[in-house]
Amino acid sequence: MGPDDLAPLFPMELIGQEVSTERFVPIPQEVLDVYRLWRPTPLFRARRLEKSLGTPARIYYKYEGVSPAGSHKPNTAVPQAYYNAREGVRLLTTETGAGQWGSSLAFACAQFGLDCRIWMVRASYDQKPYRRSLMQVYGATVYASPSPMTGAGSKALADDPDSPGSLGIAISEAVEVAAATPEARYALGSVLNHVLMHQTVIGEEALTQLPEMPDLVIGCTGGGSNFAGLTFPFLREKLAGRIDTVFRAVEPTACPSFTKGVYAYDFGDTAGRTPLLKMHTLGHSFVPDPIHAGGLRYHGMAPLLSHMYELGLFEAVTRSQTECFEAGVRFARTEGILPAPEPTHALAETIAEALRCKETGEEKVILTALCGHGHFDLSAYDRHLAGQLEDHTLPQERIEQALTELPG
């Protein structure tokens, strides 16, 4: 695909960044001025967690929950809103799962005077009403997806009137409206190259903040922006021979794109309106179970990360919903910060690795990204504490069925 294929959805500056071969792209002063509201974000050593585990491992975490939206997502929402506003765009459309991306884009649009319309996955729309409220406070209009407002939403509702929705469906709706509205463009919170590049501010800061280089970097993955943002700068150092770090992606057992998907060209949305992307995918028609980590309920993975996984540059594992919430509670009771459901996947793997170090006596240095707080996710923690959360084991036949619909 070329720039003309992307022009109906994105401003030319972001299209240029999508295909740029430059190692570094300067951050505009106007974007830096907004970043200063919360950046640089803190890096902590989890000493109380280490003590509770009795591990010789040293655990560090980069905390992105200090942003106005409470997650890492404004790192890309702000530059995306800036470049669109500079090109005269008046409306941005998008999708959101857990609501962190929607909150972030709504905040960013408010900074640059843009209107914002958000299609929020129905399961999260119902589970997280206060995320929806925050988007509306920032001035956005929020719809439950699938919605009857679009052709893609209407088709999904016709197929399943009780559909919990998915990021793929919500993307289809937002893209449909943006493509049909001359003064509108679309903004994506993960997956694409320019989004992953914006997020590397996380890893670049961590490189300067860490007192020692990590042996292992662990991050949760849904579309891939959080994991890439933390790991790409460290991967650069490894490829240059300056460090020997291992990288590990953690995804939900209910939506295992890396570990059970296939590496193929597929659509980024359910309706097939996007260009084809070479990625690890469960099939664009795949609708994950309504787990509380809404930001990880995406059928595919970022093309850059998918390519790197094929090259063997990092590992991938899965974690179940209940063990992740157990890790989140343990982290809150030791470190004092309530994590969002998404980073609890990385925390569960971090705790497991720290306990392995307890058995071996290895003094491993572990770095993870706490990509957002869970203040809007207390209903999910309520269900966990009441023993009401279920683990969703994904039957292989569901994956195989969705994969039959891959484009030829």
Phi, psi and omega in degrees: 000155179237182182305323182297330179290331183263344186302326178294344185249327189230151174290156187297327180298318179288326175297319177299320178291328180298326184247010184296143173255006178287142178289324182227140175242124183299144176272123181300150182301322181296327177287317178300323180298324177284318178308326185296348175296334182214349182260147002287148177276154185284152170243127184242153165264131185274065185295321181289324175294316177304315182296318182294331180274343183065035186258147172279352179293150176251120187251126175242149175220137175269120189257110181265000182287359180276357179290162179305324180273351177087017180206183180282349190298329178298342179303328177254333180299319183295308178296326178296316178296320180299309183294324177294315180298322182294333178266008174088009176293142182248343183220133172246136175248153177198175172247164172209146177266274180290342179107352181292318177292316179300317177300319183292316180291323176300317176299313183295319178298323178296328181289332185242015172071033179255147169284155184217129175237133189232130173259113185257128181310129187308317181302317179284325178304320180280322184284330190233067183296333183281335169298316177300317179299320180296319177300319181290325175300319178286354174106005182276156170259130188240132178240145172283133180246132009284143181243157177281002184283340185234162176296319180296318179292319180297320178295317179298320179290325178294322178289324181208095182301337180256024183303132175285353181080172176204164177298325179299317179293315181297322176298315179304317182293314182294320179294320181300315181291318181297317183293333183267358185241111187303323184271007183249155170223170183251146177234134181244137186267359182201188168074307188283160185300315184293329178293313179298322179296316178303323184286346182293355171302332179296305182292324179298318177295317182299323179301323181276339184269331186290134175282346179208150182282143183283146170279331184217132175244128184237133177214150176283152180226133173235286168264333172120357187291322180293313181296314179295318182300323178280317193271330187304314179297324177289325178296322175303315180295323179292315181295334177276357178082015183269337176222168179230057186274146172260141181243137184224121176268142181236125181235162180287146176298336181280347182211068189268075185298315181290310192278339180230354178279179177244155179266105188203165172286132179208165175283148177279351181229170183287323185279351179077034181267343183274163169298159178287140180238136175276110187203166169284125187218151171262004182103131187294343177271358182291129177246110183292161173295152186282065175289162184283343175278070186301330180289350179254007183267066180232140188287340185235180180227152182310134179305320179298313179293322179299317178297317181293325177295320177297328179280354180077025183278347174206166180260166175218137178222168177241156176222144181277162184299315185291319180292331177291316178293327175299320177294321179297319178294317180298318179296316180298320183285342179256311185267346175088355181254129177275115183280151168295157181302328183297305182290349175296338176295315177292323179293321178299318178289324177298315179296317179298319179293320179296324178289328174296322177294328176298321180288323185267341184081008183285130180267064184284142175263120184243133176240135174223166179249118171270091195281357177182157177272166184249027183297333178267005184245021184294333177295324177292318177295324175303313181295322178296313182295333178273001180072026186259355180281142178248148171269131181259111175268124187277114178294139181299328182294332177293320178295313182299323179295314180295324182289341177292343183261010174300144178298142183289000000 
